[in-house]
Amino acid sequence: MELLFLGTGAGIPAKLRNVTSMALKLLEERGSVWLFDCGEATQHQILHTSLKPRRIEKIFITHLHGDHIYGLPGLLSSRSFQGGESEVEVFGPKGIGLYLKTSLSISGSYLKYPIKITEVEEGIVFDDGQFRVEALLLDHGIPSYGYRITEADRPGTLLAGKLEEAGIPPGPIYKKIKSGEKVTLADGSVLDPAAFLGPRQKGRIVSILGDTRYCENAIELARDADLVVHEATFAAGEEEMAHEYFHSTTSQAADVAINGGAKRLCLTHISSRYDRLASKALLEEARRFFANTELAEDFKEIAIPMPQP
Amino acid sequence: MELLFLGTGAGIPAKLRNVTSMALKLLEERGSVWLFDCGEATQHQILHTSLKPRRIEKIFITHLHGDHIYGLPGLLSSRSFQGGESEVEVFGPKGIGLYLKTSLSISGSYLKYPIKITEVEEGIVFDDGQFRVEALLLDHGIPSYGYRITEADRPGTLLAGKLEEAGIPPGPIYKKIKSGEKVTLADGSVLDPAAFLGPRQKGRIVSILGDTRYCENAIELARDADLVVHEATFAAGEEEMAHEYFHSTTSQAADVAINGGAKRLCLTHISSRYDRLASKALLEEARRFFANTELAEDFKEIAIPMPQP
Ligand SMILES: [Zn+2]
Ligand SMILES: [Zn+2]
């Protein structure tokens, strides 16, 4: 599981940072990629990466501002010409359906693959047992969602030695124990799978938040997360301006991570007012509040390893 | 007057060529720029040029395929943040209005300048005395227009020496003659302005054609043009394929220029099947039919000088 930033700027594209998009690479986990937001020229950014558009399985849109959606019709259309045959599901606030249908139909774009559009409300928007995605509303003037992706815990490894010690010969029982099932033996005694399994492998939690002011739901979404991706449109000290424009400062992003008990923070949605040097200063100021902070850059990839027990 | 190519590819963006857009620079003539088509990431391409988005006065869309329009909402939105205050007029086939209004309203984009949308039909779509723009339908499966931009002729320079020889002293009469007015002198004799003016300066004609099969209207639009911009999605010999996909070959583009009596041809809408070397071969084959042919490249600028009398 890796997070690849495709666009990390705010509002309008600039040479240094394109408008927002990031790809959660789940290639090992499910052979697919999930996009979060799709600003204009996201498909152009992808040309400079190893991402295969046909691998894109789901696209989560945080909110409908142009810098987060204007790349969607083009990316979906081009995917048809790039070998995309599998379904794509697009999640987003109410309105994303009309936007997509209008753009695709007026331009006469016929996709060679099925597309499913889900206009989300707060709550669990996807759960297939392997991953669960929960959406909560943030505070951005228009409906803006944060998405919390939770990987299911995996059962511990089978302690075969211990089963043999208990006199259980290898066979179908081992499989049942591994899957966490209780087993009643011929003599009526019951095997508790917990006794024969190593510690459960905790799943990962990634929180990707749309544009927002500092708010409670951001903290809720960031709870115990392995990684929180949070906007930082303004510098610490500019809280008043951030409030007025429905955005956050670096220190507010850090507060979300701290108050949510998150392990790691990555700042994105960096204004073009900050050049390379100035954005490094943004990072340093955030690190004074929350040490485990990183700064997103276009084409930067962050590995999200399994949590250590 | 210069034509700056911003995107010269076909269908989907590639590293070498972005999807279609070009800017007719009328900075000397009227202090403004006219865009023709606006594929996705046209605003990104502009970042790498000296074009000022606030100078964009008119945008002509040839047809509604995504590779010609998906950059429009983003370009118009960003222009608001780039000092754009003057009106922009967008011309395009029926449907361009709904597309733009839907995209801008769903994304909550409020432009700080007036926008006027004109859904064109065949005929003269704009004429302010200095420039006239005429649209004719081509043959592309969906309505696709070609635009013919005609600059008004300018009156010849005043032959002051000849007026003095005729005994007319410098004064208000000179101004009248210069503007082409007949002047009746006190003695009743009439001065024909033609006798005291140099040859009229012919205006320029630029024809920018949308995607099309070889067709009569393309030739009509190209009539005596100083420059014809024509698609060349296929190579000479692939006429059958070009017909099937509603596109043209290099030799058909050359035929349009030849049969229209145009002075110069520029090929664009080059498929990504052609790399740098292969597209050079496209150019060479077109030149065998029509010598004064050029090949468009992203960021290539073509000067369009005044025709020599
Ligand atoms: Zn934004
Ligand atoms: Zn096209």
Coordinates of C-alpha atoms and ligand atoms in Angstrom, one line a residue:
Chain A
M1 CA 0.0 0.0 0.0
E2 CA 1.5 3.3 -1.1
L3 CA 0.1 6.8 -1.6
L4 CA 1.3 8.5 -4.8
F5 CA 0.6 12.3 -5.0
L6 CA -0.4 13.4 -8.5
G7 CA -1.3 17.0 -7.6
T8 CA -0.6 18.8 -4.4
G9 CA -1.5 22.5 -5.2
A10 CA -4.4 24.7 -4.2
G11 CA -7.0 26.3 -6.4
I12 CA -5.2 26.7 -9.7
P13 CA -2.5 24.7 -11.4
A14 CA 1.1 26.0 -11.2
K15 CA 4.3 24.7 -12.6
L16 CA 5.5 23.3 -9.3
R17 CA 2.2 21.7 -8.2
N18 CA -0.8 20.5 -10.2
V19 CA -4.3 20.7 -8.7
T20 CA -5.4 17.9 -6.3
S21 CA -5.3 14.2 -7.0
M22 CA -3.6 11.2 -5.3
A23 CA -3.5 7.5 -5.9
L24 CA -3.8 4.9 -3.2
K25 CA -1.9 2.0 -4.7
L26 CA -3.4 -1.3 -3.6
L27 CA -1.6 -3.4 -6.1
E28 CA -0.4 -6.0 -3.6
E29 CA -3.6 -6.0 -1.7
R30 CA -6.2 -6.1 -4.6
G31 CA -4.3 -5.4 -7.8
S32 CA -5.9 -2.0 -8.2
V33 CA -5.6 1.7 -7.6
W34 CA -8.0 4.1 -5.9
L35 CA -7.9 7.7 -6.8
F36 CA -8.8 10.5 -4.5
D37 CA -9.9 13.7 -6.3
C38 CA -9.1 14.3 -9.9
G39 CA -8.2 17.9 -10.7
E40 CA -7.6 18.9 -14.3
A41 CA -4.6 17.2 -16.0
T42 CA -4.6 14.3 -13.5
Q43 CA -4.4 12.0 -16.6
H44 CA -1.4 14.1 -17.8
Q45 CA 0.4 13.6 -14.5
I46 CA -0.3 9.8 -14.7
L47 CA 1.6 9.8 -18.0
H48 CA 4.7 10.5 -16.0
T49 CA 4.2 7.6 -13.5
S50 CA 4.0 3.9 -13.8
L51 CA 0.3 3.9 -12.9
K52 CA -1.9 2.0 -15.4
P53 CA -5.3 3.8 -15.9
R54 CA -6.9 0.4 -16.4
R55 CA -6.0 -0.5 -12.8
I56 CA -8.1 2.4 -11.5
E57 CA -11.0 0.7 -9.7
K58 CA -12.5 3.4 -7.5
I59 CA -12.4 7.2 -7.5
F60 CA -13.3 9.1 -4.4
I61 CA -14.1 12.8 -4.8
T62 CA -14.0 14.9 -1.6
H63 CA -15.8 17.9 -2.9
L64 CA -17.0 19.4 -6.2
H65 CA -14.7 22.5 -6.5
G66 CA -13.2 22.6 -10.0
D67 CA -9.6 22.0 -8.8
H68 CA -10.8 18.6 -7.5
I69 CA -13.0 17.3 -10.4
Y70 CA -12.2 18.9 -13.7
G71 CA -9.9 16.1 -14.7
L72 CA -12.5 13.4 -14.2
P73 CA -14.3 13.3 -17.6
G74 CA -10.9 13.3 -19.5
L75 CA -9.4 10.6 -17.3
L76 CA -12.5 8.4 -17.7
S77 CA -12.7 8.9 -21.4
S78 CA -9.0 8.2 -22.0
R79 CA -9.1 5.1 -19.9
S80 CA -11.3 3.6 -22.6
F81 CA -8.4 3.9 -25.0
Q82 CA -5.8 2.7 -22.5
G83 CA -7.1 -0.8 -22.1
G84 CA -9.6 -0.1 -19.4
E85 CA -12.4 -2.7 -19.4
S86 CA -13.2 -3.3 -15.8
E87 CA -15.9 -1.2 -13.9
V88 CA -14.9 2.1 -12.3
E89 CA -16.9 3.3 -9.3
V90 CA -17.0 7.0 -8.6
F91 CA -17.9 8.2 -5.2
G92 CA -18.6 11.9 -4.5
P93 CA -21.0 14.5 -3.2
K94 CA -24.4 15.0 -4.7
G95 CA -23.9 16.6 -8.1
I96 CA -21.0 14.5 -9.2
G97 CA -23.4 12.3 -11.2
L98 CA -25.0 15.2 -13.1
Y99 CA -21.5 16.7 -13.8
L100 CA -20.2 13.5 -15.1
K101 CA -23.2 12.5 -17.2
T102 CA -23.4 16.0 -18.7
S103 CA -19.7 16.1 -19.6
L104 CA -19.6 12.6 -21.0
S105 CA -22.8 12.9 -23.0
I106 CA -22.3 16.3 -24.5
S107 CA -18.8 15.3 -25.6
G108 CA -20.2 12.1 -27.1
S109 CA -17.9 10.0 -25.0
Y110 CA -18.9 6.4 -24.8
L111 CA -16.9 4.4 -22.3
K112 CA -16.0 0.8 -23.1
Y113 CA -16.4 -0.2 -19.5
P114 CA -19.2 0.1 -16.9
I115 CA -19.2 3.1 -14.6
K116 CA -21.0 3.3 -11.3
I117 CA -21.7 6.6 -9.7
T118 CA -22.4 6.7 -6.0
E119 CA -23.4 10.0 -4.4
V120 CA -22.3 9.6 -0.9
E121 CA -23.7 10.6 2.4
E122 CA -22.1 10.3 5.8
G123 CA -21.4 6.8 6.9
I124 CA -19.9 3.7 5.4
V125 CA -19.8 4.1 1.7
F126 CA -17.9 0.9 0.8
D127 CA -17.1 -2.4 2.6
D128 CA -16.1 -5.6 1.0
G129 CA -14.6 -7.3 4.1
Q130 CA -11.1 -6.4 3.0
F131 CA -11.4 -2.6 3.1
R132 CA -14.1 -0.3 4.6
V133 CA -14.4 3.3 3.6
E134 CA -16.3 5.8 5.8
A135 CA -17.2 9.3 4.9
L136 CA -17.8 12.3 7.2
L137 CA -18.6 15.8 6.3
L138 CA -16.0 18.5 6.9
D139 CA -16.4 22.3 7.0
H140 CA -15.7 23.9 3.6
G141 CA -18.7 26.0 2.6
I142 CA -19.8 23.4 0.2
P143 CA -20.2 19.7 1.2
S144 CA -16.6 18.4 1.5
Y145 CA -16.0 14.8 2.7
G146 CA -13.1 13.2 4.4
Y147 CA -12.6 9.5 3.7
R148 CA -11.3 7.0 6.2
I149 CA -10.0 3.8 4.7
T150 CA -9.8 0.9 7.1
E151 CA -8.1 -2.3 6.2
A152 CA -9.6 -5.4 8.0
D153 CA -7.4 -7.1 10.5
R154 CA -5.9 -10.3 9.4
P155 CA -6.0 -13.4 11.6
G156 CA -2.7 -14.4 13.2
T157 CA -0.5 -17.1 11.7
L158 CA -1.3 -20.7 12.6
L159 CA 0.9 -22.1 15.4
A160 CA 1.2 -25.6 13.9
G161 CA 3.8 -26.7 16.4
K162 CA 1.4 -26.0 19.3
L163 CA -1.4 -28.0 17.6
E164 CA 0.9 -30.9 17.1
E165 CA 2.0 -30.7 20.7
A166 CA -1.7 -30.9 21.6
G167 CA -1.9 -34.1 19.6
I168 CA -3.8 -32.8 16.6
P169 CA -2.5 -34.2 13.3
P170 CA -2.4 -31.9 10.3
G171 CA -5.6 -32.0 8.3
P172 CA -8.9 -30.0 7.7
I173 CA -8.9 -29.0 11.4
Y174 CA -5.9 -26.8 10.8
K175 CA -7.7 -24.8 8.2
K176 CA -10.7 -24.3 10.5
I177 CA -8.5 -23.1 13.3
K178 CA -6.6 -20.7 10.9
S179 CA -9.9 -19.1 9.8
G180 CA -10.7 -18.6 13.5
E181 CA -13.4 -21.3 13.8
K182 CA -13.9 -23.2 17.1
V183 CA -13.5 -27.0 16.6
T184 CA -15.1 -29.7 18.6
L185 CA -13.1 -32.9 18.7
A186 CA -14.4 -36.5 18.7
D187 CA -13.9 -36.7 22.4
G188 CA -16.1 -33.6 23.0
S189 CA -13.3 -31.3 23.9
V190 CA -13.3 -27.8 22.2
L191 CA -10.3 -26.2 20.6
D192 CA -10.2 -22.4 21.1
P193 CA -8.6 -21.0 17.9
A194 CA -7.1 -18.1 19.8
A195 CA -4.8 -20.6 21.6
F196 CA -3.3 -21.8 18.3
L197 CA -3.0 -18.5 16.4
G198 CA -0.3 -15.8 16.6
P199 CA -1.3 -12.2 17.3
R200 CA -3.8 -10.7 14.8
Q201 CA -2.2 -8.5 12.2
K202 CA -3.9 -5.1 12.6
G203 CA -5.1 -3.5 9.4
R204 CA -4.0 -0.1 8.3
I205 CA -6.0 3.1 8.5
V206 CA -5.6 5.9 6.0
S207 CA -7.6 9.2 6.3
I208 CA -7.8 11.4 3.3
L209 CA -9.5 14.7 4.0
G210 CA -11.0 17.1 1.6
D211 CA -10.5 20.9 1.9
T212 CA -11.7 22.0 5.4
R213 CA -11.5 24.3 8.3
Y214 CA -10.4 22.8 11.6
C215 CA -13.3 20.7 12.8
E216 CA -14.4 17.8 15.0
N217 CA -15.1 15.4 12.1
A218 CA -11.6 15.7 10.9
I219 CA -10.3 14.5 14.2
E220 CA -12.8 11.7 14.2
L221 CA -11.6 10.6 10.8
A222 CA -8.0 10.8 11.9
R223 CA -8.5 8.6 14.9
D224 CA -5.5 6.3 15.4
A225 CA -4.8 6.5 11.6
D226 CA -1.5 5.3 10.3
L227 CA -1.6 8.2 7.9
V228 CA -3.6 11.4 7.7
V229 CA -3.6 13.5 4.5
H230 CA -4.7 17.0 5.4
E231 CA -4.8 20.3 3.5
A232 CA -2.6 23.2 4.7
T233 CA -3.6 26.1 2.5
F234 CA -2.3 28.6 5.0
A235 CA 0.6 29.0 7.4
A236 CA 0.4 28.9 11.2
G237 CA -0.8 32.2 12.5
E238 CA -3.1 32.8 9.5
E239 CA -6.0 31.0 11.2
E240 CA -8.4 34.0 10.7
M241 CA -7.8 34.0 6.9
A242 CA -8.0 30.2 6.9
H243 CA -11.4 30.4 8.6
E244 CA -12.7 33.0 6.2
Y245 CA -11.7 31.0 3.2
F246 CA -12.9 27.6 4.7
H247 CA -9.3 26.2 4.8
S248 CA -6.8 25.2 7.4
T249 CA -3.3 26.2 8.6
T250 CA -0.4 23.9 9.1
S251 CA -0.8 24.0 12.9
Q252 CA -4.5 23.2 12.6
A253 CA -3.6 20.2 10.4
A254 CA -1.1 19.1 13.1
D255 CA -3.8 19.5 15.8
V256 CA -6.1 17.2 13.9
A257 CA -3.3 14.6 13.8
I258 CA -2.5 15.1 17.5
N259 CA -6.1 15.1 18.8
G260 CA -7.0 12.1 16.7
G261 CA -4.0 10.2 17.9
A262 CA -2.8 9.6 14.4
K263 CA 0.7 8.2 13.7
R264 CA 1.7 10.2 10.7
L265 CA 0.6 13.4 8.9
C266 CA 1.1 14.5 5.3
L267 CA 0.3 18.1 4.3
T268 CA -1.1 18.8 0.9
H269 CA -3.1 21.5 -1.0
I270 CA -0.2 23.9 -0.8
S271 CA -0.8 27.4 -2.3
S272 CA 1.4 28.6 -5.1
R273 CA 2.2 31.6 -2.8
Y274 CA 4.8 29.1 -1.3
D275 CA 7.7 28.3 -3.5
R276 CA 10.0 25.3 -2.8
L277 CA 11.8 27.1 0.0
A278 CA 8.7 28.6 1.6
S279 CA 6.9 25.3 1.5
K280 CA 9.9 23.7 3.3
A281 CA 9.3 26.4 6.0
L282 CA 5.6 25.3 6.2
L283 CA 6.8 21.7 6.8
E284 CA 9.2 22.8 9.5
E285 CA 6.6 24.8 11.4
A286 CA 4.1 21.9 11.3
R287 CA 6.8 19.6 12.6
R288 CA 7.2 21.8 15.7
F289 CA 3.6 20.8 16.5
F290 CA 3.6 17.2 15.3
A291 CA 7.0 15.7 14.6
N292 CA 5.9 12.9 12.3
T293 CA 4.8 15.3 9.5
E294 CA 5.6 15.2 5.8
L295 CA 5.0 17.5 2.9
A296 CA 3.3 16.2 -0.2
E297 CA 5.0 16.9 -3.6
D298 CA 3.7 16.1 -7.0
F299 CA 5.0 12.5 -7.8
K300 CA 6.1 11.8 -4.2
E301 CA 5.2 8.3 -3.1
I302 CA 4.6 7.4 0.6
A303 CA 4.8 3.8 1.6
I304 CA 2.2 2.8 4.3
P305 CA 3.6 -0.3 6.0
M306 CA 1.7 -2.7 8.2
P307 CA 1.6 -1.4 11.8
Q308 CA 4.0 -3.1 14.1
P309 CA 2.3 -5.0 16.9
Chain B
M1 CA -0.8 38.2 -35.9
E2 CA 0.7 34.8 -34.9
L3 CA -0.7 31.4 -34.3
L4 CA 0.6 29.6 -31.3
F5 CA -0.1 25.9 -31.0
L6 CA -0.9 24.8 -27.4
G7 CA -1.9 21.2 -28.2
T8 CA -1.5 19.3 -31.4
G9 CA -2.4 15.7 -30.6
A10 CA -5.4 13.6 -31.4
G11 CA -7.9 12.0 -29.0
I12 CA -5.9 11.6 -25.8
P13 CA -3.0 13.6 -24.3
A14 CA 0.5 12.2 -24.7
K15 CA 3.9 13.4 -23.5
L16 CA 4.8 14.8 -26.9
R17 CA 1.5 16.5 -27.8
N18 CA -1.4 17.7 -25.7
V19 CA -4.9 17.6 -26.9
T20 CA -6.1 20.4 -29.2
S21 CA -5.9 24.1 -28.6
M22 CA -4.3 27.0 -30.4
A23 CA -4.1 30.7 -29.8
L24 CA -4.4 33.3 -32.5
K25 CA -2.4 36.2 -31.1
L26 CA -3.9 39.5 -32.2
L27 CA -1.9 41.6 -29.8
E28 CA -0.8 44.2 -32.3
E29 CA -4.2 44.2 -34.0
R30 CA -6.5 44.4 -31.0
G31 CA -4.5 43.7 -27.8
S32 CA -6.1 40.3 -27.4
V33 CA -5.9 36.6 -28.0
W34 CA -8.4 34.3 -29.5
L35 CA -8.4 30.6 -28.6
F36 CA -9.5 27.9 -30.9
D37 CA -10.5 24.7 -29.0
C38 CA -9.5 24.1 -25.4
G39 CA -8.6 20.5 -24.7
E40 CA -7.8 19.4 -21.1
A41 CA -4.7 21.1 -19.6
T42 CA -4.7 24.0 -22.1
Q43 CA -4.3 26.3 -19.1
H44 CA -1.3 24.2 -18.0
Q45 CA 0.2 24.6 -21.5
I46 CA -0.3 28.4 -21.2
L47 CA 1.8 28.4 -18.0
H48 CA 4.8 27.6 -20.3
T49 CA 4.2 30.5 -22.7
S50 CA 4.1 34.2 -22.4
L51 CA 0.3 34.3 -23.0
K52 CA -1.7 36.2 -20.4
P53 CA -5.1 34.5 -19.7
R54 CA -6.6 37.9 -19.1
R55 CA -5.9 38.8 -22.8
I56 CA -8.2 36.0 -24.0
E57 CA -11.1 37.7 -25.6
K58 CA -12.8 35.0 -27.6
I59 CA -12.8 31.2 -27.6
F60 CA -14.0 29.3 -30.7
I61 CA -14.8 25.7 -30.2
T62 CA -14.9 23.6 -33.4
H63 CA -16.8 20.6 -31.9
L64 CA -17.7 19.1 -28.6
H65 CA -15.5 16.0 -28.4
G66 CA -13.7 15.9 -25.1
D67 CA -10.2 16.4 -26.5
H68 CA -11.4 19.8 -27.7
I69 CA -13.4 21.1 -24.7
Y70 CA -12.4 19.5 -21.4
G71 CA -10.0 22.3 -20.6
L72 CA -12.6 25.0 -20.9
P73 CA -14.1 25.1 -17.4
G74 CA -10.7 25.1 -15.7
L75 CA -9.3 27.8 -18.0
L76 CA -12.3 30.1 -17.5
S77 CA -12.2 29.6 -13.7
S78 CA -8.5 30.2 -13.4
R79 CA -8.7 33.3 -15.5
S80 CA -10.6 34.9 -12.6
F81 CA -7.6 34.4 -10.4
Q82 CA -5.2 35.6 -13.1
G83 CA -6.4 39.1 -13.4
G84 CA -9.1 38.5 -15.9
E85 CA -11.8 41.2 -15.7
S86 CA -12.9 41.7 -19.4
E87 CA -15.6 39.7 -21.0
V88 CA -14.9 36.4 -22.7
E89 CA -17.1 35.2 -25.5
V90 CA -17.3 31.5 -26.2
F91 CA -18.5 30.3 -29.6
G92 CA -19.3 26.7 -30.2
P93 CA -21.8 24.1 -31.4
K94 CA -25.2 23.7 -29.6
G95 CA -24.5 22.1 -26.3
I96 CA -21.4 24.2 -25.3
G97 CA -23.7 26.4 -23.2
L98 CA -25.1 23.5 -21.2
Y99 CA -21.7 21.9 -20.7
L100 CA -20.2 25.2 -19.5
K101 CA -23.1 26.2 -17.2
T102 CA -23.3 22.7 -15.7
S103 CA -19.5 22.5 -15.1
L104 CA -19.2 26.0 -13.6
S105 CA -22.3 25.8 -11.4
I106 CA -21.8 22.3 -10.0
S107 CA -18.2 23.3 -9.1
G108 CA -19.4 26.5 -7.5
S109 CA -17.2 28.5 -9.8
Y110 CA -18.1 32.2 -9.9
L111 CA -16.3 34.1 -12.6
K112 CA -15.3 37.7 -11.8
Y113 CA -15.9 38.7 -15.4
P114 CA -18.8 38.5 -17.8
I115 CA -19.0 35.5 -20.1
K116 CA -21.1 35.4 -23.2
I117 CA -21.9 32.0 -24.8
T118 CA -22.9 31.9 -28.5
E119 CA -24.1 28.7 -29.9
V120 CA -23.1 29.0 -33.6
E121 CA -24.8 28.1 -36.8
E122 CA -23.4 28.3 -40.3
G123 CA -22.7 31.8 -41.4
I124 CA -21.0 34.9 -40.1
V125 CA -20.7 34.5 -36.3
F126 CA -18.7 37.6 -35.6
D127 CA -18.0 40.9 -37.5
D128 CA -16.7 44.1 -35.9
G129 CA -15.4 45.7 -39.1
Q130 CA -11.8 44.7 -38.2
F131 CA -12.3 41.0 -38.3
R132 CA -15.1 38.8 -39.6
V133 CA -15.5 35.1 -38.5
E134 CA -17.5 32.7 -40.6
A135 CA -18.4 29.2 -39.6
L136 CA -19.2 26.3 -41.9
L137 CA -20.1 22.7 -41.0
L138 CA -17.5 20.0 -41.8
D139 CA -18.0 16.2 -41.8
H140 CA -17.1 14.6 -38.5
G141 CA -20.1 12.5 -37.3
I142 CA -21.1 15.2 -34.7
P143 CA -21.4 18.9 -35.7
S144 CA -17.8 20.2 -36.3
Y145 CA -17.2 23.7 -37.5
G146 CA -14.4 25.2 -39.5
Y147 CA -13.8 28.9 -38.7
R148 CA -12.6 31.4 -41.4
I149 CA -11.2 34.6 -39.9
T150 CA -11.0 37.4 -42.4
E151 CA -9.2 40.7 -41.6
A152 CA -10.7 43.7 -43.3
D153 CA -8.6 45.3 -46.0
R154 CA -6.9 48.5 -45.0
P155 CA -7.1 51.6 -47.2
G156 CA -3.8 52.4 -49.1
T157 CA -1.4 55.0 -47.7
L158 CA -2.1 58.6 -48.6
L159 CA -0.1 59.9 -51.6
A160 CA 0.4 63.4 -50.2
G161 CA 2.9 64.4 -52.9
K162 CA 0.2 63.7 -55.6
L163 CA -2.3 65.8 -53.7
E164 CA 0.2 68.7 -53.4
E165 CA 0.9 68.4 -57.2
A166 CA -2.8 68.8 -57.8
G167 CA -2.7 72.0 -55.8
I168 CA -4.5 70.7 -52.6
P169 CA -2.9 72.2 -49.5
P170 CA -2.6 69.9 -46.4
G171 CA -5.7 70.1 -44.2
P172 CA -9.0 68.3 -43.4
I173 CA -9.4 67.2 -47.0
Y174 CA -6.3 64.9 -46.6
K175 CA -8.1 63.0 -43.8
K176 CA -11.2 62.6 -45.9
I177 CA -9.3 61.2 -48.8
K178 CA -7.3 58.9 -46.6
S179 CA -10.5 57.4 -45.2
G180 CA -11.7 56.8 -48.8
E181 CA -14.3 59.6 -49.0
K182 CA -15.0 61.5 -52.2
V183 CA -14.3 65.3 -51.8
T184 CA -16.1 68.0 -53.7
L185 CA -13.9 71.2 -54.0
A186 CA -15.1 74.8 -54.0
D187 CA -14.8 74.9 -57.8
G188 CA -17.2 72.0 -58.1
S189 CA -14.6 69.5 -59.2
V190 CA -14.6 66.1 -57.4
L191 CA -11.5 64.3 -56.1
D192 CA -11.6 60.5 -56.4
P193 CA -9.8 59.2 -53.4
A194 CA -8.5 56.2 -55.4
A195 CA -6.3 58.5 -57.4
F196 CA -4.5 59.7 -54.2
L197 CA -4.2 56.5 -52.3
G198 CA -1.6 53.7 -52.7
P199 CA -2.8 50.2 -53.3
R200 CA -5.2 48.8 -50.6
Q201 CA -3.5 46.6 -48.0
K202 CA -5.3 43.2 -48.3
G203 CA -6.4 41.7 -44.9
R204 CA -5.3 38.3 -43.9
I205 CA -7.4 35.1 -44.0
V206 CA -6.8 32.3 -41.6
S207 CA -8.9 29.1 -41.7
I208 CA -9.0 26.9 -38.7
L209 CA -10.8 23.7 -39.3
G210 CA -12.2 21.2 -36.8
D211 CA -11.8 17.5 -37.1
T212 CA -13.3 16.4 -40.5
R213 CA -13.3 14.1 -43.4
Y214 CA -12.3 15.6 -46.7
C215 CA -15.3 17.8 -47.7
E216 CA -16.5 20.7 -49.9
N217 CA -16.9 23.1 -47.0
A218 CA -13.3 22.6 -45.9
I219 CA -12.3 23.8 -49.4
E220 CA -14.7 26.7 -49.2
L221 CA -13.3 27.8 -45.9
A222 CA -9.7 27.5 -47.2
R223 CA -10.4 29.7 -50.3
D224 CA -7.4 32.0 -50.9
A225 CA -6.5 31.7 -47.2
D226 CA -3.1 32.9 -46.0
L227 CA -3.0 29.9 -43.7
V228 CA -5.1 26.8 -43.3
V229 CA -4.9 24.7 -40.2
H230 CA -6.2 21.2 -41.0
E231 CA -6.2 18.0 -39.1
A232 CA -4.1 15.1 -40.3
T233 CA -5.0 12.2 -38.1
F234 CA -4.0 9.6 -40.7
A235 CA -1.2 9.1 -43.3
A236 CA -1.7 9.3 -47.0
G237 CA -3.0 5.9 -48.2
E238 CA -5.2 5.4 -45.1
E239 CA -8.2 7.2 -46.7
E240 CA -10.5 4.3 -45.9
M241 CA -9.7 4.3 -42.2
A242 CA -9.9 8.1 -42.1
H243 CA -13.3 8.0 -43.7
E244 CA -14.5 5.4 -41.2
Y245 CA -13.3 7.5 -38.2
F246 CA -14.5 10.8 -39.7
H247 CA -10.9 12.1 -40.0
S248 CA -8.5 13.1 -42.8
T249 CA -5.2 12.0 -44.2
T250 CA -2.2 14.2 -44.9
S251 CA -2.9 14.1 -48.7
Q252 CA -6.6 15.1 -48.1
A253 CA -5.5 18.1 -46.0
A254 CA -3.1 19.0 -48.9
D255 CA -6.0 18.7 -51.4
V256 CA -8.1 21.1 -49.3
A257 CA -5.3 23.6 -49.5
I258 CA -4.7 23.1 -53.2
N259 CA -8.4 23.1 -54.2
G260 CA -9.0 26.2 -52.0
G261 CA -6.1 28.0 -53.5
A262 CA -4.6 28.6 -50.0
K263 CA -1.1 29.9 -49.7
R264 CA 0.0 27.9 -46.7
L265 CA -1.1 24.7 -44.8
C266 CA -0.4 23.6 -41.3
L267 CA -1.2 20.1 -40.2
T268 CA -2.3 19.3 -36.7
H269 CA -4.2 16.7 -34.6
I270 CA -1.4 14.3 -35.0
S271 CA -2.0 10.8 -33.6
S272 CA 0.4 9.5 -30.8
R273 CA 1.0 6.6 -33.2
Y274 CA 3.5 9.0 -34.8
D275 CA 6.6 9.7 -32.8
R276 CA 8.9 12.6 -33.7
L277 CA 10.4 10.8 -36.6
A278 CA 7.2 9.4 -38.0
S279 CA 5.5 12.7 -37.8
K280 CA 8.4 14.2 -39.8
A281 CA 7.5 11.6 -42.5
L282 CA 3.9 12.8 -42.4
L283 CA 5.1 16.3 -43.1
E284 CA 7.3 15.1 -46.0
E285 CA 4.5 13.2 -47.6
A286 CA 2.2 16.2 -47.4
R287 CA 4.8 18.4 -48.9
R288 CA 4.9 16.1 -52.0
F289 CA 1.3 17.2 -52.6
F290 CA 1.5 20.8 -51.4
A291 CA 5.0 22.2 -50.9
N292 CA 4.0 25.1 -48.5
T293 CA 3.0 22.7 -45.7
E294 CA 4.2 22.8 -42.1
L295 CA 3.6 20.5 -39.1
A296 CA 2.2 21.9 -35.9
E297 CA 4.1 21.1 -32.7
D298 CA 3.1 22.0 -29.1
F299 CA 4.4 25.6 -28.5
K300 CA 5.3 26.2 -32.1
E301 CA 4.4 29.7 -33.2
I302 CA 3.7 30.7 -36.8
A303 CA 3.8 34.3 -37.9
I304 CA 1.1 35.3 -40.4
P305 CA 2.5 38.3 -42.2
M306 CA 0.5 40.8 -44.3
P307 CA 0.1 39.5 -47.8
Q308 CA 2.4 41.1 -50.3
P309 CA 0.5 43.0 -53.0
Ligands
ZN1 ZN -9.2 22.7 -3.4
ZN2 ZN -10.2 15.6 -31.9

